[in-house]
Amino acid sequence: MDIGVIIAGILTLAIYTFLYKDNPIYRAAESLLIGLAMGYVLVIYWQTAFMDRIFSPLLNESDWWVLIPLILGLLMFSRFSRKYSWLSRIPIALMIGAGAGVAIPAMLYARTLKQISASVMPLITESGGFNFEALVVIVGLLSTLTYFYFSREHKGIIGKVAKLGTYFLMLFFGATFGYTVMSRMSTFIGRIDFLLSDFLHIIK
Amino acid sequence: MPTRLPLLICLVSGVVMFLQYFSRHPVAKLIYQTVTNDWWQVIFAFTLIVGVASFIKITLRKISQKKDKTYSLIALGGLILMPVLALIGGTNIESPFQWAFENLLAPMQATVFSLLAFFVASASFRGFRARSIPAAILLGTALLVLIGRLPIAEHISESIPDLTFWIKNYPSMAARRAILIGIGLGSMTTALRVILGIERTYLSGK
């Protein structure tokens, strides 16, 4: 049997021992996972950020502009100094500021306007029939938005519409819960399949 | 200086990145690509190094204090192993680095992910009670979706899978869109507060 499969099987079982209770085998596997994950990300970023975006353009193309992000990045190390730790705020401020600037039009377009336009559908179809789904979507959207409208007390008609909104929210949470459980279940089935077929050879 | 300079940089970068959206000029496109593709990646890589350095510092302190020494050594070993493997054999598809990813990291990540199935199931078993109409809707929808996604659903009733998809595509989608609109409006407001320097939590609240 492949040594990789044996190691993967043992580590899978080590993680599953947590289902009984927290134990040293699980904690050892968990520690290994943390270390490996960090090491993996470090290598990937070394390649994609340092090699591809700094060293390669600087040494091969003499692109001096890459010195700007390099200096900004190096400022992050000032966090290890008490006196100069404020310098690390400069790259953070640039990232947050630029991110905020990009986010405003992006959020307005993708999260607001697009969602509204997708929700407003014709109630009467070309054949003259009534589009019940369009009514459900628009009622659901407006009632849920009313539930999140806190500038007026939820009393009277607003209260009733907001209550309808909670029913739609519960439908959403229930459906999301169901799909989340099923996705986790499919991963679990995948791991059990690996253990029984590749690792233990019980299933052929 | 420690507060004003970062605030000024935040304001300028925020305004520039906001304005470039409204321009089709190649310079605007270049600014967007340079900042989001290159600068962010490089700065993020450095923040990652700072994080890893901090992790190593804490782990070494734990080892010297003999507190969770074995686990700290294992974590540190894992952290060193991946870069060492990458140095020895590179990172191509047949490298030891890729082998470690496929046989050590990926199986453990998938297993931890699958553990959530048990936690979600046990938490829902304890928490799901149809005490009110909203709770009953939540419970009913969750059960319906769970059953509807199983092959057995078609044997119980052919309409169950269709109903599951209908719930997902219409009433559930309506609530999801309302939440997304709320997130969008909230994000825009927060972004504006950040650019204007009202929101300063990234400066440790100063």
GROMACS .gro file of N, CA and C in nm, chain A residues 4 7-8 11-12 15-16 18-19 24 27-29 31-33 35-41 43 45 47 49-50 53-54 68-69 73-74 76-77 80 86 89-90 93-102 104-105 107-108 111 115-116 118-119 133 137 141 144-145 167-175 177-179 181-182 184 187-188 191, chain B residues 2 5-6 9-10 13-14 17-18 21 37-40 42-49 55 68 71 74-75 78-79 82-83 86 91 97 99 101 103-105 107-108 110-111 113-120 124 134 137-138 141-142 146 149-150 164 166 168 170-172 174-181 183-184 188 191 194 202-203 206:
model
  492
    4GLY      N    1   0.170   0.714   0.150
    4GLY     CA    2   0.088   0.835   0.163
    4GLY      C    3  -0.051   0.804   0.211
    7ILE      N    4  -0.042   0.710   0.587
    7ILE     CA    5  -0.029   0.829   0.672
    7ILE      C    6  -0.161   0.908   0.673
    8ALA      N    7  -0.221   0.926   0.555
    8ALA     CA    8  -0.348   0.999   0.546
    8ALA      C    9  -0.456   0.929   0.627
   11LEU      N   10  -0.390   0.977   1.004
   11LEU     CA   11  -0.423   1.115   1.044
   11LEU      C   12  -0.573   1.138   1.046
   12THR      N   13  -0.643   1.078   0.949
   12THR     CA   14  -0.790   1.091   0.946
   12THR      C   15  -0.850   1.029   1.072
   15ILE      N   16  -0.791   1.244   1.380
   15ILE     CA   17  -0.885   1.358   1.393
   15ILE      C   18  -1.021   1.307   1.443
   16TYR      N   19  -1.065   1.191   1.391
   16TYR     CA   20  -1.196   1.139   1.431
   16TYR      C   21  -1.201   1.092   1.577
   18PHE      N   22  -1.159   1.263   1.814
   18PHE     CA   23  -1.223   1.373   1.889
   18PHE      C   24  -1.371   1.346   1.911
   19LEU      N   25  -1.431   1.260   1.827
   19LEU     CA   26  -1.574   1.230   1.842
   19LEU      C   27  -1.600   1.158   1.975
   24PRO      N   28  -0.505   1.332   2.358
   24PRO     CA   29  -0.372   1.370   2.307
   24PRO      C   30  -0.349   1.339   2.160
   27ARG      N   31  -0.513   1.613   1.964
   27ARG     CA   32  -0.440   1.740   1.982
   27ARG      C   33  -0.308   1.741   1.904
   28ALA      N   34  -0.244   1.623   1.898
   28ALA     CA   35  -0.120   1.614   1.819
   28ALA      C   36  -0.150   1.635   1.670
   29ALA      N   37  -0.257   1.570   1.621
   29ALA     CA   38  -0.295   1.585   1.480
   29ALA      C   39  -0.336   1.730   1.451
   31SER      N   40  -0.233   2.000   1.608
   31SER     CA   41  -0.111   2.083   1.607
   31SER      C   42  -0.037   2.069   1.476
   32LEU      N   43  -0.030   1.943   1.428
   32LEU     CA   44   0.037   1.918   1.300
   32LEU      C   45  -0.035   1.991   1.186
   33LEU      N   46  -0.167   1.985   1.190
   33LEU     CA   47  -0.249   2.052   1.087
   33LEU      C   48  -0.223   2.203   1.087
   35GLY      N   49   0.044   2.366   1.197
   35GLY     CA   50   0.179   2.391   1.149
   35GLY      C   51   0.192   2.374   0.998
   36LEU      N   52   0.136   2.263   0.948
   36LEU     CA   53   0.144   2.236   0.804
   36LEU      C   54   0.070   2.341   0.723
   37ALA      N   55  -0.049   2.380   0.771
   37ALA     CA   56  -0.129   2.480   0.699
   37ALA      C   57  -0.054   2.612   0.690
   38MET      N   58   0.008   2.650   0.801
   38MET     CA   59   0.084   2.775   0.802
   38MET      C   60   0.205   2.767   0.709
   39GLY      N   61   0.275   2.655   0.715
   39GLY     CA   62   0.391   2.634   0.628
   39GLY      C   63   0.352   2.634   0.481
   40TYR      N   64   0.239   2.573   0.451
   40TYR     CA   65   0.191   2.566   0.312
   40TYR      C   66   0.160   2.707   0.260
   41VAL      N   67   0.086   2.784   0.338
   41VAL     CA   68   0.049   2.920   0.296
   41VAL      C   69   0.174   3.006   0.279
   43VAL      N   70   0.474   2.907   0.191
   43VAL     CA   71   0.541   2.870   0.065
   43VAL      C   72   0.467   2.929  -0.055
   45TYR      N   73   0.271   3.189  -0.067
   45TYR     CA   74   0.287   3.334  -0.072
   45TYR      C   75   0.430   3.374  -0.108
   47GLN      N   76   0.607   3.223  -0.321
   47GLN     CA   77   0.613   3.211  -0.466
   47GLN      C   78   0.530   3.319  -0.536
   49ALA      N   79   0.378   3.600  -0.413
   49ALA     CA   80   0.397   3.742  -0.378
   49ALA      C   81   0.542   3.785  -0.393
   50PHE      N   82   0.633   3.713  -0.330
   50PHE     CA   83   0.774   3.757  -0.330
   50PHE      C   84   0.844   3.728  -0.463
   53ARG      N   85   0.604   3.873  -0.779
   53ARG     CA   86   0.566   4.015  -0.780
   53ARG      C   87   0.676   4.110  -0.735
   54ILE      N   88   0.783   4.057  -0.674
   54ILE     CA   89   0.892   4.147  -0.632
   54ILE      C   90   1.023   4.109  -0.701
   68ILE      N   91   0.796   5.002  -0.397
   68ILE     CA   92   0.692   5.066  -0.313
   68ILE      C   93   0.622   4.961  -0.224
   69PRO      N   94   0.561   4.855  -0.286
   69PRO     CA   95   0.500   4.755  -0.197
   69PRO      C   96   0.601   4.684  -0.108
   73GLY      N   97   0.559   4.674   0.275
   73GLY     CA   98   0.556   4.545   0.343
   73GLY      C   99   0.658   4.537   0.455
   74LEU      N  100   0.778   4.590   0.428
   74LEU     CA  101   0.883   4.587   0.531
   74LEU      C  102   0.844   4.670   0.654
   76MET      N  103   0.577   4.658   0.798
   76MET     CA  104   0.499   4.571   0.888
   76MET      C  105   0.586   4.517   1.002
   77PHE      N  106   0.716   4.504   0.974
   77PHE     CA  107   0.807   4.451   1.078
   77PHE      C  108   0.830   4.548   1.193
   80PHE      N  109   0.737   4.489   1.570
   80PHE     CA  110   0.821   4.426   1.673
   80PHE      C  111   0.895   4.530   1.757
   86TRP      N  112   0.407   5.224   1.521
   86TRP     CA  113   0.305   5.302   1.449
   86TRP      C  114   0.328   5.302   1.298
   89ARG      N  115   0.114   5.097   1.073
   89ARG     CA  116  -0.021   5.144   1.039
   89ARG      C  117  -0.027   5.198   0.895
   90ILE      N  118   0.087   5.237   0.841
   90ILE     CA  119   0.087   5.296   0.706
   90ILE      C  120   0.042   5.193   0.601
   93ALA      N  121  -0.320   5.111   0.668
   93ALA     CA  122  -0.409   5.221   0.626
   93ALA      C  123  -0.429   5.220   0.475
   94LEU      N  124  -0.321   5.191   0.402
   94LEU     CA  125  -0.331   5.187   0.255
   94LEU      C  126  -0.424   5.073   0.210
   95MET      N  127  -0.405   4.958   0.271
   95MET     CA  128  -0.488   4.842   0.234
   95MET      C  129  -0.635   4.866   0.269
   96ILE      N  130  -0.657   4.918   0.390
   96ILE     CA  131  -0.796   4.941   0.434
   96ILE      C  132  -0.861   5.054   0.353
   97GLY      N  133  -0.786   5.161   0.333
   97GLY     CA  134  -0.840   5.274   0.256
   97GLY      C  135  -0.872   5.234   0.113
   98ALA      N  136  -0.777   5.166   0.047
   98ALA     CA  137  -0.800   5.122  -0.091
   98ALA      C  138  -0.915   5.022  -0.096
   99GLY      N  139  -0.919   4.933   0.002
   99GLY     CA  140  -1.028   4.834   0.008
   99GLY      C  141  -1.163   4.901   0.024
  100ALA      N  142  -1.167   5.004   0.109
  100ALA     CA  143  -1.292   5.077   0.131
  100ALA      C  144  -1.334   5.151   0.004
  101GLY      N  145  -1.235   5.210  -0.064
  101GLY     CA  146  -1.264   5.282  -0.189
  101GLY      C  147  -1.319   5.190  -0.296
  102VAL      N  148  -1.262   5.071  -0.306
  102VAL     CA  149  -1.308   4.972  -0.404
  102VAL      C  150  -1.446   4.919  -0.364
  104ILE      N  151  -1.703   5.056  -0.205
  104ILE     CA  152  -1.825   5.139  -0.217
  104ILE      C  153  -1.897   5.113  -0.351
  105PRO      N  154  -1.832   5.134  -0.467
  105PRO     CA  155  -1.905   5.106  -0.591
  105PRO      C  156  -1.937   4.958  -0.611
  107MET      N  157  -2.000   4.727  -0.381
  107MET     CA  158  -2.113   4.689  -0.296
  107MET      C  159  -2.243   4.748  -0.349
  108LEU      N  160  -2.234   4.872  -0.396
  108LEU     CA  161  -2.353   4.937  -0.451
  108LEU      C  162  -2.406   4.859  -0.571
  111ARG      N  163  -2.411   4.407  -0.446
  111ARG     CA  164  -2.492   4.367  -0.330
  111ARG      C  165  -2.624   4.442  -0.320
  115GLN      N  166  -2.912   4.298  -0.674
  115GLN     CA  167  -3.009   4.218  -0.597
  115GLN      C  168  -3.150   4.272  -0.616
  116ILE      N  169  -3.163   4.404  -0.621
  116ILE     CA  170  -3.295   4.465  -0.640
  116ILE      C  171  -3.347   4.432  -0.781
  118ALA      N  172  -3.268   4.190  -0.976
  118ALA     CA  173  -3.299   4.047  -0.992
  118ALA      C  174  -3.431   4.011  -0.925
  119SER      N  175  -3.470   4.090  -0.826
  119SER     CA  176  -3.592   4.058  -0.750
  119SER      C  177  -3.717   4.114  -0.815
  133GLU      N  178  -4.424   3.301  -0.843
  133GLU     CA  179  -4.288   3.305  -0.787
  133GLU      C  180  -4.238   3.449  -0.775
  137VAL      N  181  -4.114   3.632  -0.431
  137VAL     CA  182  -3.981   3.696  -0.418
  137VAL      C  183  -3.995   3.841  -0.372
  141LEU      N  184  -3.879   3.975  -0.016
  141LEU     CA  185  -3.773   4.077  -0.009
  141LEU      C  186  -3.818   4.198   0.072
  144THR      N  187  -3.879   4.111   0.449
  144THR     CA  188  -3.753   4.089   0.521
  144THR      C  189  -3.680   4.221   0.543
  145LEU      N  190  -3.683   4.307   0.441
  145LEU     CA  191  -3.619   4.439   0.457
  145LEU      C  192  -3.692   4.520   0.566
  167TYR      N  193  -4.074   3.504   0.898
  167TYR     CA  194  -4.107   3.371   0.843
  167TYR      C  195  -4.018   3.341   0.722
  168PHE      N  196  -3.998   3.443   0.639
  168PHE     CA  197  -3.909   3.424   0.523
  168PHE      C  198  -3.765   3.399   0.569
  169LEU      N  199  -3.726   3.474   0.674
  169LEU     CA  200  -3.590   3.455   0.727
  169LEU      C  201  -3.572   3.314   0.781
  170MET      N  202  -3.676   3.263   0.849
  170MET     CA  203  -3.668   3.127   0.904
  170MET      C  204  -3.659   3.023   0.792
  171LEU      N  205  -3.732   3.051   0.683
  171LEU     CA  206  -3.722   2.962   0.566
  171LEU      C  207  -3.579   2.961   0.512
  172PHE      N  208  -3.521   3.081   0.506
  172PHE     CA  209  -3.384   3.093   0.456
  172PHE      C  210  -3.286   3.020   0.549
  173PHE      N  211  -3.300   3.044   0.680
  173PHE     CA  212  -3.208   2.980   0.775
  173PHE      C  213  -3.224   2.828   0.772
  174GLY      N  214  -3.349   2.782   0.765
  174GLY     CA  215  -3.375   2.638   0.759
  174GLY      C  216  -3.312   2.575   0.636
  175ALA      N  217  -3.335   2.640   0.521
  175ALA     CA  218  -3.280   2.587   0.394
  175ALA      C  219  -3.127   2.590   0.397
  177PHE      N  220  -2.936   2.586   0.659
  177PHE     CA  221  -2.892   2.483   0.754
  177PHE      C  222  -2.892   2.346   0.686
  178GLY      N  223  -3.001   2.314   0.617
  178GLY     CA  224  -3.013   2.185   0.549
  178GLY      C  225  -2.902   2.163   0.447
  179TYR      N  226  -2.876   2.266   0.367
  179TYR     CA  227  -2.772   2.253   0.264
  179TYR      C  228  -2.633   2.244   0.328
  181VAL      N  229  -2.559   2.117   0.629
  181VAL     CA  230  -2.546   1.982   0.686
  181VAL      C  231  -2.516   1.882   0.574
  182MET      N  232  -2.586   1.897   0.463
  182MET     CA  233  -2.566   1.802   0.353
  182MET      C  234  -2.425   1.812   0.294
  184ARG      N  235  -2.155   1.909   0.457
  184ARG     CA  236  -2.064   1.847   0.555
  184ARG      C  237  -2.076   1.696   0.550
  187THR      N  238  -1.883   1.553   0.269
  187THR     CA  239  -1.739   1.547   0.301
  187THR      C  240  -1.712   1.428   0.392
  188PHE      N  241  -1.802   1.407   0.490
  188PHE     CA  242  -1.786   1.295   0.583
  188PHE      C  243  -1.791   1.161   0.507
  191ARG      N  244  -1.467   1.101   0.336
  191ARG     CA  245  -1.361   1.054   0.426
  191ARG      C  246  -1.381   0.907   0.464
  206PRO      N  247   0.181   5.966   1.426
  206PRO     CA  248   0.143   5.824   1.427
  206PRO      C  249  -0.003   5.800   1.389
  209LEU      N  250  -0.083   6.058   0.976
  209LEU     CA  251  -0.028   6.007   0.850
  209LEU      C  252  -0.108   5.886   0.800
  210PRO      N  253  -0.134   5.784   0.885
  210PRO     CA  254  -0.217   5.672   0.837
  210PRO      C  255  -0.357   5.717   0.795
  213ILE      N  256  -0.323   5.873   0.451
  213ILE     CA  257  -0.300   5.768   0.350
  213ILE      C  258  -0.430   5.692   0.320
  214CYS      N  259  -0.504   5.665   0.426
  214CYS     CA  260  -0.632   5.594   0.412
  214CYS      C  261  -0.729   5.678   0.328
  217SER      N  262  -0.588   5.703  -0.048
  217SER     CA  263  -0.602   5.575  -0.120
  217SER      C  264  -0.749   5.540  -0.142
  218GLY      N  265  -0.832   5.568  -0.043
  218GLY     CA  266  -0.975   5.541  -0.055
  218GLY      C  267  -1.040   5.624  -0.165
  221MET      N  268  -0.908   5.510  -0.517
  221MET     CA  269  -0.966   5.383  -0.559
  221MET      C  270  -1.115   5.395  -0.588
  222PHE      N  271  -1.181   5.487  -0.519
  222PHE     CA  272  -1.324   5.511  -0.545
  222PHE      C  273  -1.341   5.578  -0.681
  225TYR      N  274  -1.302   5.392  -1.033
  225TYR     CA  275  -1.416   5.312  -1.080
  225TYR      C  276  -1.493   5.386  -1.191
  241ASN      N  277  -0.397   4.382  -0.725
  241ASN     CA  278  -0.328   4.256  -0.760
  241ASN      C  279  -0.190   4.245  -0.697
  242ASP      N  280  -0.110   4.352  -0.707
  242ASP     CA  281   0.030   4.342  -0.665
  242ASP      C  282   0.052   4.392  -0.521
  243TRP      N  283   0.016   4.515  -0.495
  243TRP     CA  284   0.046   4.573  -0.364
  243TRP      C  285  -0.021   4.498  -0.250
  244TRP      N  286  -0.149   4.470  -0.268
  244TRP     CA  287  -0.222   4.398  -0.163
  244TRP      C  288  -0.157   4.263  -0.134
  246VAL      N  289   0.152   4.164  -0.187
  246VAL     CA  290   0.284   4.178  -0.123
  246VAL      C  291   0.267   4.218   0.024
  247ILE      N  292   0.183   4.319   0.050
  247ILE     CA  293   0.164   4.363   0.189
  247ILE      C  294   0.103   4.249   0.272
  248PHE      N  295   0.008   4.177   0.212
  248PHE     CA  296  -0.053   4.065   0.284
  248PHE      C  297   0.050   3.957   0.315
  249ALA      N  298   0.141   3.933   0.220
  249ALA     CA  299   0.248   3.833   0.242
  249ALA      C  300   0.335   3.874   0.361
  250PHE      N  301   0.365   4.004   0.371
  250PHE     CA  302   0.444   4.051   0.484
  250PHE      C  303   0.367   4.039   0.616
  251THR      N  304   0.238   4.068   0.612
  251THR     CA  305   0.157   4.051   0.736
  251THR      C  306   0.155   3.904   0.777
  252LEU      N  307   0.154   3.817   0.676
  252LEU     CA  308   0.158   3.673   0.704
  252LEU      C  309   0.289   3.636   0.774
  253ILE      N  310   0.398   3.693   0.727
  253ILE     CA  311   0.529   3.665   0.788
  253ILE      C  312   0.531   3.715   0.932
  259PHE      N  313   0.377   3.360   1.583
  259PHE     CA  314   0.343   3.223   1.621
  259PHE      C  315   0.467   3.148   1.669
  272ASP      N  316   0.256   2.254   2.715
  272ASP     CA  317   0.216   2.189   2.589
  272ASP      C  318   0.337   2.172   2.496
  275TYR      N  319   0.298   1.930   2.178
  275TYR     CA  320   0.212   1.984   2.072
  275TYR      C  321   0.278   2.104   2.003
  278ILE      N  322   0.534   1.973   1.765
  278ILE     CA  323   0.470   1.916   1.645
  278ILE      C  324   0.428   2.029   1.550
  279ALA      N  325   0.365   2.132   1.607
  279ALA     CA  326   0.320   2.246   1.524
  279ALA      C  327   0.439   2.313   1.455
  282GLY      N  328   0.570   2.093   1.176
  282GLY     CA  329   0.484   2.106   1.057
  282GLY      C  330   0.512   2.234   0.982
  283LEU      N  331   0.531   2.341   1.058
  283LEU     CA  332   0.559   2.472   0.997
  283LEU      C  333   0.692   2.472   0.922
  286MET      N  334   0.703   2.207   0.561
  286MET     CA  335   0.655   2.248   0.428
  286MET      C  336   0.757   2.336   0.353
  287PRO      N  337   0.811   2.442   0.414
  287PRO     CA  338   0.913   2.519   0.342
  287PRO      C  339   1.038   2.437   0.309
  290ALA      N  340   0.962   2.230   0.012
  290ALA     CA  341   0.958   2.317  -0.108
  290ALA      C  342   1.099   2.353  -0.153
  295THR      N  343   0.790   2.302  -0.595
  295THR     CA  344   0.647   2.292  -0.564
  295THR      C  345   0.565   2.236  -0.681
  301PHE      N  346   0.672   1.843  -0.167
  301PHE     CA  347   0.583   1.947  -0.110
  301PHE      C  348   0.437   1.915  -0.146
  303TRP      N  349   0.326   1.625  -0.238
  303TRP     CA  350   0.293   1.497  -0.174
  303TRP      C  351   0.244   1.523  -0.030
  305PHE      N  352   0.116   1.794   0.082
  305PHE     CA  353  -0.015   1.860   0.077
  305PHE      C  354  -0.126   1.758   0.056
  307ASN      N  355  -0.122   1.424   0.105
  307ASN     CA  356  -0.133   1.312   0.200
  307ASN      C  357  -0.134   1.353   0.347
  308LEU      N  358  -0.098   1.476   0.377
  308LEU     CA  359  -0.100   1.520   0.516
  308LEU      C  360  -0.204   1.630   0.537
  309LEU      N  361  -0.185   1.739   0.465
  309LEU     CA  362  -0.269   1.856   0.490
  309LEU      C  363  -0.412   1.838   0.441
  311PRO      N  364  -0.606   1.566   0.364
  311PRO     CA  365  -0.694   1.474   0.437
  311PRO      C  366  -0.735   1.527   0.574
  312MET      N  367  -0.640   1.591   0.644
  312MET     CA  368  -0.674   1.643   0.778
  312MET      C  369  -0.773   1.758   0.769
  314ALA      N  370  -0.996   1.809   0.532
  314ALA     CA  371  -1.127   1.753   0.495
  314ALA      C  372  -1.192   1.684   0.615
  315THR      N  373  -1.110   1.617   0.696
  315THR     CA  374  -1.165   1.546   0.812
  315THR      C  375  -1.218   1.645   0.916
  317PHE      N  376  -1.323   1.940   0.856
  317PHE     CA  377  -1.442   1.997   0.794
  317PHE      C  378  -1.562   1.903   0.813
  318SER      N  379  -1.537   1.773   0.796
  318SER     CA  380  -1.647   1.677   0.808
  318SER      C  381  -1.692   1.659   0.953
  319LEU      N  382  -1.603   1.690   1.048
  319LEU     CA  383  -1.641   1.680   1.190
  319LEU      C  384  -1.759   1.771   1.221
  320LEU      N  385  -1.767   1.881   1.145
  320LEU     CA  386  -1.875   1.978   1.169
  320LEU      C  387  -2.013   1.915   1.149
  321ALA      N  388  -2.021   1.811   1.066
  321ALA     CA  389  -2.150   1.743   1.044
  321ALA      C  390  -2.205   1.692   1.177
  322PHE      N  391  -2.117   1.638   1.260
  322PHE     CA  392  -2.160   1.584   1.389
  322PHE      C  393  -2.198   1.696   1.485
  323PHE      N  394  -2.118   1.801   1.486
  323PHE     CA  395  -2.146   1.912   1.579
  323PHE      C  396  -2.276   1.983   1.541
  324VAL      N  397  -2.296   2.004   1.412
  324VAL     CA  398  -2.418   2.071   1.366
  324VAL      C  399  -2.539   1.982   1.398
  328SER      N  400  -2.823   2.091   1.659
  328SER     CA  401  -2.960   2.107   1.611
  328SER      C  402  -3.055   2.016   1.687
  338PRO      N  403  -4.227   3.070   1.389
  338PRO     CA  404  -4.098   3.081   1.319
  338PRO      C  405  -4.006   2.961   1.343
  341ILE      N  406  -4.126   2.677   1.134
  341ILE     CA  407  -4.090   2.695   0.992
  341ILE      C  408  -3.943   2.657   0.972
  342LEU      N  409  -3.858   2.703   1.064
  342LEU     CA  410  -3.714   2.672   1.056
  342LEU      C  411  -3.691   2.522   1.057
  345THR      N  412  -3.848   2.348   0.739
  345THR     CA  413  -3.769   2.371   0.617
  345THR      C  414  -3.639   2.291   0.620
  346ALA      N  415  -3.573   2.293   0.736
  346ALA     CA  416  -3.446   2.219   0.748
  346ALA      C  417  -3.468   2.070   0.720
  350LEU      N  418  -3.321   1.858   0.408
  350LEU     CA  419  -3.237   1.741   0.436
  350LEU      C  420  -3.291   1.617   0.365
  353ARG      N  421  -3.277   1.634  -0.033
  353ARG     CA  422  -3.147   1.615  -0.098
  353ARG      C  423  -3.104   1.468  -0.099
  354LEU      N  424  -3.183   1.383  -0.035
  354LEU     CA  425  -3.148   1.240  -0.031
  354LEU      C  426  -3.215   1.165  -0.145
  368THR      N  427  -3.811   2.134  -0.251
  368THR     CA  428  -3.682   2.177  -0.194
  368THR      C  429  -3.618   2.284  -0.282
  370TRP      N  430  -3.773   2.469  -0.501
  370TRP     CA  431  -3.861   2.587  -0.505
  370TRP      C  432  -3.832   2.676  -0.384
  372LYS      N  433  -3.557   2.691  -0.212
  372LYS     CA  434  -3.423   2.749  -0.228
  372LYS      C  435  -3.424   2.866  -0.327
  374TYR      N  436  -3.689   3.055  -0.445
  374TYR     CA  437  -3.782   3.169  -0.434
  374TYR      C  438  -3.792   3.228  -0.291
  375PRO      N  439  -3.862   3.167  -0.195
  375PRO     CA  440  -3.873   3.235  -0.065
  375PRO      C  441  -3.738   3.251   0.007
  376SER      N  442  -3.656   3.145   0.002
  376SER     CA  443  -3.524   3.153   0.067
  376SER      C  444  -3.436   3.256  -0.003
  378ALA      N  445  -3.537   3.519  -0.163
  378ALA     CA  446  -3.588   3.654  -0.132
  378ALA      C  447  -3.526   3.705  -0.002
  379ALA      N  448  -3.527   3.619   0.101
  379ALA     CA  449  -3.469   3.658   0.231
  379ALA      C  450  -3.318   3.679   0.217
  380ARG      N  451  -3.254   3.594   0.138
  380ARG     CA  452  -3.109   3.605   0.116
  380ARG      C  453  -3.075   3.738   0.050
  381ARG      N  454  -3.158   3.775  -0.048
  381ARG     CA  455  -3.132   3.902  -0.116
  381ARG      C  456  -3.150   4.020  -0.022
  382ALA      N  457  -3.250   4.012   0.064
  382ALA     CA  458  -3.271   4.121   0.162
  382ALA      C  459  -3.149   4.133   0.253
  383ILE      N  460  -3.095   4.018   0.296
  383ILE     CA  461  -2.975   4.019   0.381
  383ILE      C  462  -2.857   4.078   0.304
  384LEU      N  463  -2.843   4.038   0.177
  384LEU     CA  464  -2.732   4.089   0.094
  384LEU      C  465  -2.744   4.240   0.075
  385ILE      N  466  -2.866   4.289   0.055
  385ILE     CA  467  -2.886   4.434   0.040
  385ILE      C  468  -2.844   4.504   0.170
  387ILE      N  469  -2.628   4.392   0.389
  387ILE     CA  470  -2.480   4.384   0.397
  387ILE      C  471  -2.418   4.490   0.307
  388GLY      N  472  -2.474   4.504   0.186
  388GLY     CA  473  -2.422   4.603   0.090
  388GLY      C  474  -2.430   4.744   0.145
  392MET      N  475  -2.109   4.975   0.259
  392MET     CA  476  -2.085   5.107   0.199
  392MET      C  477  -2.070   5.214   0.308
  395ALA      N  478  -1.741   5.161   0.483
  395ALA     CA  479  -1.630   5.203   0.397
  395ALA      C  480  -1.617   5.355   0.396
  398VAL      N  481  -1.468   5.469   0.715
  398VAL     CA  482  -1.323   5.440   0.720
  398VAL      C  483  -1.247   5.546   0.641
  406TYR      N  484  -0.887   5.021   1.310
  406TYR     CA  485  -0.760   4.966   1.260
  406TYR      C  486  -0.639   5.041   1.314
  407LEU      N  487  -0.664   5.158   1.377
  407LEU     CA  488  -0.554   5.232   1.441
  407LEU      C  489  -0.557   5.208   1.592
  410LYS      N  490  -0.745   5.484   1.799
  410LYS     CA  491  -0.690   5.616   1.831
  410LYS      C  492  -0.738   5.722   1.733
   0.00000   0.00000   0.00000
